[in-house]
Amino acid sequence: MYHQVSAPLWGSLGWSALIAALPLLVLFVLLGVFRIRAWLASLVGLALSLVVAVAAYRMPAGAAFDSALEGAAFGLFPALWIVVNAIWIYQLTRRSGHFDVLRRSFARISDDQRVQGIIIAFSFGALLEALAGFGAPVAICSVMLVAVGLKPIKAATIALIANTAPVAYGAVALPVITLAKVTGLPLPDLAAMTGRQVPVLALIVPLVLVVVLDGRRGLRQAWPAALVCGASFAVAQYLMANFGVVQLTDIVASLVSATAVLLLLRVWKPRPAEPVPAADVAPPPSGGGGATTAVRTAAAATDTRIEVVRAFAPYVAVIVLFSLAAVPPVAAALAHTTSTFGWPGLHVANASGKAVTLVQFKFDWLADSGTVLFVAGLLTIPLLKLRARDALRAYGHTIVQLRTAALTVTAVLALAYVMNMSGQTATLGLFLAGAGGLFALLSPLLGWFGTAVTGSDTSSNSLFGALQVGAAGGAGISPLLMAAANTSGGVLGKMISPQNLAIGASAVGLAGREGLLFRRVLAASAVFVPLMCVLVYLQSTPILSWMVPS
């Protein structure tokens, strides 16, 4: 049994935190400064985390490598299992020619790419996050944005930035539910407190999206659509989190926001934008294959109603299947197929002597989001009248396309597990928790850091939720506020997580250019994170303490 130590270097928490942060610092510097390919930067970070675990934390080498293997296994399942099947569905629509029909259908809703970006990336992406999470919204929305004419790098950037506000209640509220379990705090109170923080992001994110899409001109000409979308989402999210069923929070909010924008477009149209620079316009999707390639290549007016229905059918199937899987009796039945077991050879206890729960590997082969997407893909084959041979070729093409992303995701999660199991992550958390009353200002950074490393707000809550509550008690701050701050800060780390960067880049055929994507989204993260830190700090003072449930 390996027992974690919080301050392995001379008993100093500061020096220990510095050496613990080294793998992540090197990883992000390699990505953002030296523009090293993500898979190589991740392998370097993983190697450093192993060295720190063994040399500084005195973790047995066998246990350190077993931690890395468990993280890599988690990267393959469920992370990559979800992404492969999400992109496979896109490949099927592309091979059948219905992706062009889909693009023209969005153009009929509005011919303005800024409005299309808001509806697809924010509203539809929020719905996918509510139902699936774990990278599926970024993968699907990125390729849909390419379908409406955006360059791949801008499409992936928009999808990543939009995947923020819905994350706290994503995957049917799994992050908040997990936070309640690890902290022992009531779920309704946690959901309500989080619902008084993340809706502020929802108000701002659509406005940021139009700026990224079209600069100041986009904000000046399309702000009504962005404001209506963000405000309607924020109000619905707040009401559901505080007074409704927490599992349905993002589902309701996403549908309300999309409906609000569609109603707005009946009485308002954005001013026609000048032609988009060629650098930001995607060429028409190429590729395809099979007997049914290019269902429609004529003008939008020639698309029949049945072809439009077929174009949307795969995504309707995704929504229906995830909705069915979330029904309590169905979810309970699926849960019976889940197998949980201790990772072989890995026995770890934290500094207080309690067994670390991360050593338990959950293999929910039937209940997993990736399996639901796989079933949706199988349904897509007859819906789009594709041959089984073409569908199989599309799956093979998807695997080849994701080969470097697979290496990146497995390496990053291996790094995260080594840091978590050895105690490096706990050291960093304790170091920030030592800020006393200022901890309220730094608290969201813990959640942001946890999600940036693991790519999951749920994992971040598992890592730091209990630590936040303990630190809050020592600092005389509301434990409920600090716990909610962890998940609210965590939603902002998702866009810069190497795992999600790899997913976004690979989805649009830019594997290996994750560093460029990282620099594109870093500015948005740098704006949102201080905003959340200030909001949480003010909620810890008499200025906004009335927002904290009593």
XYZ file of C-alpha atoms in Angstrom:
550
model
C 0.000 0.000 0.000
C 1.446 3.326 -1.080
C 0.573 6.206 1.270
C 0.514 9.652 -0.283
C 2.579 12.444 1.278
C 1.435 16.043 0.936
C 4.846 17.738 1.305
C 7.579 15.277 0.300
C 10.322 17.883 -0.260
C 11.811 18.847 3.135
C 8.309 19.107 4.564
C 7.749 22.292 2.532
C 4.372 22.584 0.837
C 5.650 25.400 -1.383
C 8.649 23.517 -2.806
C 6.565 20.378 -3.129
C 3.866 22.274 -5.047
C 6.489 23.698 -7.387
C 7.879 20.278 -8.292
C 4.348 18.826 -8.513
C 3.343 21.490 -11.039
C 6.391 20.841 -13.234
C 4.798 18.214 -15.554
C 1.828 20.469 -16.311
C 3.932 23.590 -16.741
C 6.163 21.797 -19.227
C 3.142 20.378 -21.065
C 1.455 23.746 -21.556
C 4.701 25.535 -22.443
C 5.467 22.908 -25.075
C 1.959 23.303 -26.492
C 1.571 27.064 -26.349
C 5.113 28.407 -26.733
C 7.154 25.846 -28.628
C 4.179 24.558 -30.655
C 5.168 20.946 -30.122
C 2.632 18.381 -31.339
C 0.165 17.488 -28.589
C 0.958 13.777 -28.534
C 4.667 14.454 -28.088
C 4.123 17.177 -25.471
C 1.783 14.843 -23.573
C 4.329 12.026 -23.583
C 6.987 14.412 -22.230
C 4.585 15.536 -19.499
C 3.774 11.922 -18.661
C 7.459 11.036 -18.391
C 8.061 13.997 -16.058
C 5.084 13.054 -13.875
C 6.499 9.538 -13.496
C 9.919 10.938 -12.546
C 8.379 13.287 -9.973
C 6.196 10.502 -8.551
C 9.105 8.100 -8.097
C 11.945 10.488 -7.236
C 10.159 13.173 -5.194
C 7.088 11.372 -3.803
C 8.856 8.008 -3.286
C 6.047 6.174 -5.056
C 7.081 2.627 -6.042
C 7.883 2.518 -9.744
C 5.466 -0.360 -10.291
C 2.598 1.566 -8.704
C 3.461 4.667 -10.730
C 3.381 2.748 -14.005
C 0.172 0.966 -12.970
C -1.383 4.409 -12.373
C -0.353 5.456 -15.864
C -1.834 2.277 -17.329
C -5.165 2.844 -15.598
C -5.274 6.424 -16.878
C -4.471 5.248 -20.401
C -7.233 2.649 -20.165
C -9.673 5.364 -19.103
C -8.522 7.373 -22.105
C -9.438 4.500 -24.407
C -12.705 3.811 -22.609
C -14.842 5.835 -22.231
C -13.121 8.937 -23.651
C -12.077 7.727 -27.106
C -14.992 5.313 -27.402
C -17.284 8.362 -27.243
C -15.316 10.445 -29.715
C -14.832 7.675 -32.298
C -18.552 6.965 -32.471
C -19.522 10.658 -32.529
C -17.239 11.311 -35.496
C -18.346 8.077 -37.169
C -21.900 9.440 -37.291
C -20.547 12.535 -39.014
C -18.641 10.377 -41.509
C -21.836 8.479 -42.308
C -23.743 11.678 -43.085
C -20.853 12.857 -45.217
C -20.628 9.635 -47.217
C -24.355 9.690 -47.898
C -24.260 13.318 -49.022
C -26.683 14.415 -46.312
C -24.091 16.598 -44.629
C -24.530 19.064 -47.507
C -28.287 18.920 -46.974
C -27.697 19.659 -43.294
C -25.547 22.664 -44.141
C -28.188 24.088 -46.445
C -30.879 23.490 -43.820
C -29.014 25.606 -41.284
C -28.550 28.234 -43.976
C -32.332 28.375 -44.382
C -32.755 29.062 -40.656
C -30.409 31.988 -41.101
C -27.862 32.748 -43.772
C -25.753 34.537 -41.166
C -22.827 32.424 -39.974
C -22.777 34.236 -36.632
C -26.342 33.171 -35.871
C -25.615 29.669 -37.154
C -22.585 29.503 -34.855
C -24.659 30.482 -31.824
C -27.400 27.942 -32.532
C -25.053 25.058 -33.357
C -22.164 25.576 -30.939
C -24.044 26.995 -27.953
C -27.634 25.726 -27.996
C -27.216 22.396 -29.798
C -23.827 21.867 -28.148
C -25.430 22.429 -24.737
C -28.031 19.787 -25.522
C -25.313 17.294 -26.453
C -23.392 18.202 -23.287
C -26.544 17.656 -21.230
C -27.067 14.217 -22.737
C -23.552 12.931 -23.343
C -20.646 15.150 -22.347
C -17.090 13.737 -22.386
C -16.046 15.401 -25.652
C -19.101 14.523 -27.759
C -20.335 18.163 -28.087
C -16.921 19.375 -29.259
C -16.565 16.526 -31.764
C -20.055 16.850 -33.261
C -20.406 20.645 -33.224
C -16.962 21.178 -34.748
C -17.843 19.201 -37.855
C -21.292 20.777 -38.066
C -19.700 24.228 -38.045
C -17.392 23.152 -40.837
C -20.530 22.081 -42.694
C -21.918 25.624 -42.594
C -18.716 27.013 -44.062
C -16.283 27.795 -41.241
C -12.601 27.001 -41.546
C -11.698 23.952 -39.411
C -9.529 25.877 -36.916
C -12.248 28.462 -36.289
C -14.945 25.781 -36.061
C -13.010 23.879 -33.395
C -12.289 27.113 -31.510
C -15.969 28.079 -31.439
C -17.031 24.592 -30.311
C -14.503 24.581 -27.457
C -15.402 28.052 -26.187
C -19.128 27.280 -26.332
C -18.609 24.109 -24.295
C -18.415 25.968 -20.970
C -21.656 27.139 -19.354
C -23.492 23.791 -19.801
C -20.673 21.638 -18.381
C -21.621 21.824 -14.676
C -24.931 20.064 -15.433
C -23.616 18.004 -18.334
C -24.066 14.261 -18.768
C -27.425 14.519 -16.973
C -25.940 16.615 -14.104
C -23.212 14.065 -13.348
C -20.610 16.678 -12.214
C -22.922 18.181 -9.590
C -24.179 14.764 -8.482
C -20.587 13.562 -8.075
C -19.742 16.704 -6.105
C -22.596 16.002 -3.715
C -21.354 12.452 -3.166
C -17.731 13.362 -2.431
C -18.567 16.321 -0.184
C -21.628 14.983 1.641
C -23.488 18.244 0.947
C -27.155 18.164 -0.141
C -27.551 17.906 -3.908
C -30.402 20.473 -4.110
C -28.287 23.081 -2.303
C -25.217 22.400 -4.450
C -27.267 22.535 -7.629
C -28.843 25.819 -6.525
C -25.496 27.425 -5.601
C -23.907 26.364 -8.868
C -26.994 27.728 -10.611
C -26.165 31.129 -9.151
C -22.700 31.146 -10.715
C -22.566 29.489 -14.149
C -25.583 31.365 -15.615
C -23.351 34.461 -15.527
C -21.116 32.661 -18.034
C -24.131 31.785 -20.166
C -24.893 35.480 -20.540
C -21.412 36.230 -21.859
C -20.363 33.195 -23.903
C -22.639 33.813 -26.955
C -21.376 37.412 -27.122
C -17.801 36.134 -27.092
C -18.674 33.669 -29.850
C -19.836 36.385 -32.243
C -16.648 38.336 -31.497
C -14.530 35.281 -32.326
C -16.592 34.700 -35.461
C -16.580 38.241 -36.807
C -14.757 40.626 -34.463
C -16.287 43.899 -33.314
C -18.457 44.011 -36.403
C -20.024 40.714 -35.358
C -20.785 42.057 -31.905
C -22.246 45.253 -33.342
C -24.463 43.513 -35.880
C -25.423 40.224 -34.194
C -25.589 41.127 -30.505
C -29.401 40.766 -30.270
C -29.212 37.066 -31.197
C -26.281 36.489 -28.838
C -27.978 38.311 -25.973
C -31.324 36.561 -26.428
C -29.608 33.173 -26.639
C -27.445 33.749 -23.555
C -30.142 35.402 -21.447
C -32.791 32.772 -22.169
C -30.315 29.987 -21.441
C -29.173 31.667 -18.203
C -32.703 32.211 -16.912
C -33.799 28.666 -17.725
C -30.616 27.223 -16.203
C -31.091 29.243 -13.001
C -34.753 28.285 -12.637
C -34.168 24.581 -13.267
C -31.118 24.409 -10.978
C -32.940 26.126 -8.133
C -36.533 24.973 -8.518
C -36.640 22.106 -11.039
C -35.173 18.673 -11.634
C -31.411 19.111 -11.654
C -30.860 16.322 -14.213
C -32.942 18.260 -16.753
C -31.254 21.639 -16.202
C -29.229 21.874 -19.405
C -31.752 19.977 -21.509
C -34.423 22.579 -20.761
C -32.000 25.514 -21.016
C -30.654 24.440 -24.416
C -34.103 23.957 -25.917
C -35.339 27.270 -24.484
C -32.348 29.173 -25.886
C -32.705 27.657 -29.369
C -36.433 28.412 -29.409
C -35.824 31.991 -28.268
C -33.358 32.619 -31.108
C -35.710 31.105 -33.697
C -38.557 33.332 -32.444
C -36.269 36.360 -32.564
C -35.394 35.642 -36.193
C -39.067 35.981 -37.118
C -39.035 39.673 -36.172
C -35.355 40.601 -36.524
C -32.581 39.896 -38.999
C -28.906 40.753 -38.535
C -27.438 43.290 -40.880
C -25.834 41.535 -43.830
C -22.187 40.993 -43.031
C -19.472 41.759 -45.524
C -18.001 38.711 -47.242
C -16.103 36.575 -44.760
C -12.343 36.582 -45.390
C -11.217 33.595 -47.420
C -8.991 32.465 -44.566
C -12.079 31.843 -42.444
C -14.217 30.074 -45.033
C -14.027 26.323 -45.352
C -13.916 24.692 -48.759
C -16.837 22.427 -49.573
C -16.454 19.077 -47.789
C -14.792 16.540 -50.012
C -14.728 12.804 -49.778
C -17.644 10.469 -49.600
C -18.051 7.185 -51.325
C -20.493 4.384 -51.876
C -23.459 4.184 -54.167
C -25.327 6.988 -52.455
C -22.629 9.661 -52.464
C -23.849 13.203 -53.103
C -27.561 12.919 -52.486
C -27.916 16.608 -53.331
C -25.483 18.904 -55.058
C -28.015 21.321 -56.463
C -29.292 24.479 -54.850
C -30.911 24.499 -51.431
C -34.357 24.764 -52.961
C -34.005 21.319 -54.510
C -33.666 19.547 -51.148
C -36.835 17.557 -50.613
C -38.473 17.388 -47.220
C -37.627 13.714 -46.837
C -33.931 14.399 -47.495
C -33.925 17.177 -44.893
C -35.539 14.807 -42.391
C -32.888 12.196 -43.148
C -30.114 14.754 -42.718
C -31.281 15.557 -39.192
C -32.254 11.964 -38.368
C -28.824 10.889 -36.963
C -28.812 13.749 -34.463
C -32.449 13.190 -33.562
C -31.510 9.555 -32.926
C -28.693 10.728 -30.637
C -31.053 12.924 -28.622
C -33.787 10.267 -28.395
C -31.396 7.511 -27.328
C -29.709 9.638 -24.677
C -33.097 10.768 -23.394
C -34.241 7.152 -23.125
C -31.013 6.165 -21.389
C -31.637 8.891 -18.806
C -35.116 7.572 -17.869
C -34.674 6.146 -14.326
C -35.949 2.585 -15.032
C -33.827 2.340 -18.191
C -30.794 3.849 -16.465
C -31.183 1.362 -13.607
C -31.387 -1.555 -16.032
C -28.293 -0.372 -17.903
C -26.442 0.105 -14.636
C -26.739 -3.612 -13.896
C -24.346 -4.276 -16.771
C -21.639 -2.064 -15.243
C -18.586 -3.794 -13.830
C -16.355 -2.089 -11.251
C -13.054 -3.571 -10.125
C -9.836 -2.541 -8.453
C -7.011 -1.901 -10.889
C -4.576 -4.852 -10.630
C -1.493 -4.191 -8.523
C -2.569 -0.690 -7.493
C -3.134 -0.012 -3.780
C -3.048 3.644 -2.749
C -4.121 5.519 0.377
C -4.261 9.288 0.766
C -2.429 11.274 3.455
C -5.198 10.560 5.995
C -4.989 6.801 5.390
C -8.189 6.379 3.372
C -8.125 4.303 0.198
C -8.130 6.391 -2.984
C -11.281 5.686 -4.973
C -9.552 6.248 -8.327
C -8.059 2.758 -8.126
C -11.562 1.456 -8.900
C -12.054 1.159 -12.663
C -15.636 1.316 -13.923
C -16.387 -0.571 -17.142
C -19.939 0.439 -18.084
C -19.826 -1.022 -21.564
C -23.578 -0.786 -22.199
C -24.506 2.320 -20.218
C -21.615 4.406 -21.524
C -22.280 7.437 -23.743
C -20.026 5.975 -26.434
C -22.201 2.875 -26.671
C -25.308 5.024 -27.036
C -23.582 6.896 -29.864
C -22.569 3.582 -31.464
C -26.198 2.435 -31.445
C -27.206 5.783 -32.934
C -24.643 5.163 -35.678
C -26.109 1.735 -36.397
C -29.546 3.319 -36.713
C -28.095 5.972 -39.010
C -27.020 3.374 -41.596
C -30.553 2.395 -42.700
C -31.901 5.905 -42.087
C -29.450 7.288 -44.660
C -29.756 4.213 -46.920
C -26.070 3.401 -46.679
C -24.565 0.019 -47.419
C -22.975 -1.867 -44.527
C -19.679 -1.972 -46.433
C -19.615 1.834 -46.723
C -20.445 2.215 -43.036
C -17.603 -0.129 -42.109
C -15.179 1.802 -44.289
C -16.305 5.020 -42.613
C -15.551 3.509 -39.201
C -12.087 2.494 -40.348
C -11.466 5.972 -41.727
C -12.547 7.476 -38.400
C -10.090 5.320 -36.444
C -7.250 6.295 -38.777
C -8.208 9.964 -38.458
C -8.077 9.767 -34.647
C -4.824 7.846 -34.291
C -2.774 10.793 -33.010
C -5.658 12.041 -30.868
C -5.814 8.584 -29.295
C -2.161 8.845 -28.299
C -2.685 12.348 -26.914
C -5.774 11.464 -24.880
C -4.278 8.291 -23.404
C -1.031 10.086 -22.528
C -2.824 13.035 -20.889
C -5.070 10.815 -18.802
C -2.112 8.636 -17.874
C -0.371 11.812 -16.684
C -3.470 12.862 -14.719
C -3.729 9.490 -12.981
C -0.030 9.487 -12.049
C -0.401 12.960 -10.549
C -3.563 11.978 -8.702
C -2.299 8.645 -7.371
C 1.119 9.901 -6.305
C -0.316 12.899 -4.451
C 0.974 15.647 -6.759
C -2.537 16.954 -7.387
C -3.378 16.988 -3.674
C -0.189 18.942 -2.962
C -1.186 21.643 -5.435
C -4.673 21.790 -3.952
C -3.393 22.150 -0.394
C -0.977 24.855 -1.485
C -3.829 26.968 -2.878
C -6.002 26.178 0.132
C -3.410 27.811 2.391
C -4.432 31.282 1.213
C -6.853 31.790 4.124
C -9.620 34.295 3.449
C -8.328 34.797 -0.088
C -9.057 31.157 -0.774
C -12.490 32.227 -2.030
C -10.696 34.131 -4.790
C -8.524 31.148 -5.705
C -11.087 28.399 -5.213
C -12.348 28.334 -8.840
C -8.738 27.906 -9.961
C -8.679 24.485 -8.303
C -11.667 23.341 -10.337
C -10.211 24.929 -13.473
C -6.913 23.153 -12.882
C -8.569 19.775 -12.262
C -10.613 19.934 -15.456
C -7.667 21.218 -17.488
C -5.700 18.131 -16.455
C -8.397 15.470 -16.732
C -10.717 16.981 -19.360
C -13.702 16.313 -17.084
C -15.525 18.519 -14.574
C -16.753 15.332 -12.928
C -13.179 14.177 -12.365
C -12.210 17.612 -11.078
C -15.018 17.454 -8.515
C -13.886 13.982 -7.478
C -10.339 15.273 -6.969
C -10.931 18.560 -5.201
C -14.519 18.610 -3.926
C -13.730 17.330 -0.424
C -10.569 19.453 -0.289
C -12.591 22.571 -1.065
C -14.987 21.840 1.774
C -12.158 21.183 4.239
C -10.299 24.331 3.254
C -13.502 26.377 3.505
C -14.008 25.239 7.090
C -10.474 26.302 8.013
C -10.871 29.674 6.320
C -14.329 30.420 7.780
C -16.018 30.409 4.355
C -19.246 28.661 3.365
C -18.411 25.050 2.396
C -21.385 25.094 0.017
C -19.974 28.121 -1.805
C -16.496 26.622 -2.158
C -17.794 23.267 -3.355
C -19.909 24.976 -6.019
C -16.925 27.148 -6.976
C -14.989 23.995 -7.804
C -17.465 22.836 -10.421
C -18.101 26.384 -11.719
C -14.384 26.996 -12.144
C -14.000 23.552 -13.638
C -16.246 24.312 -16.598
C -13.651 26.848 -17.776
C -10.798 24.365 -17.818
C -12.429 22.151 -20.401
C -11.562 24.342 -23.378
C -7.808 24.182 -22.674
C -7.648 20.537 -21.642
C -5.207 18.705 -23.940
C -7.737 15.879 -24.145
C -10.458 18.158 -25.530
C -8.006 20.057 -27.713
C -7.062 16.743 -29.312
C -10.725 15.847 -29.791
C -11.556 19.198 -31.381
C -8.511 19.174 -33.660
C -9.023 15.601 -34.808
C -12.736 16.103 -35.432
C -11.984 18.674 -38.127
C -8.898 16.980 -39.548
C -6.274 19.113 -37.773
C -4.553 16.455 -35.702
C -1.130 17.728 -34.690
C -2.168 21.398 -34.593
C -3.469 21.342 -31.024
C -0.941 24.024 -30.035
C -2.516 26.521 -32.439
C -5.962 25.661 -31.116
C -4.682 26.047 -27.536
C -3.514 29.585 -28.251
C -6.868 30.428 -29.844
C -8.917 29.415 -26.800
C -6.454 30.565 -24.124
C -7.574 34.179 -24.481
C -11.198 33.225 -23.776
C -10.167 31.198 -20.733
C -8.082 34.156 -19.505
C -11.212 36.333 -19.631
C -13.665 33.896 -18.045
C -11.526 32.556 -15.177
C -10.872 35.929 -13.435
C -14.555 36.769 -13.827
C -15.565 33.581 -12.014
C -12.918 34.113 -9.324
C -14.196 37.623 -8.610
C -17.831 36.468 -8.563
C -17.092 33.695 -6.040
C -15.026 36.051 -3.898
C -17.853 38.611 -3.808
C -20.280 35.835 -2.887
C -18.058 35.116 0.124
C -18.380 38.753 1.282
C -21.425 40.710 2.459
C -21.678 42.235 -1.032
C -23.127 39.086 -2.633
C -23.474 36.706 0.302
C -27.258 36.881 -0.163
C -26.762 34.638 -3.201
C -25.582 31.725 -1.026
C -28.443 29.421 0.064
C -28.853 29.509 3.823
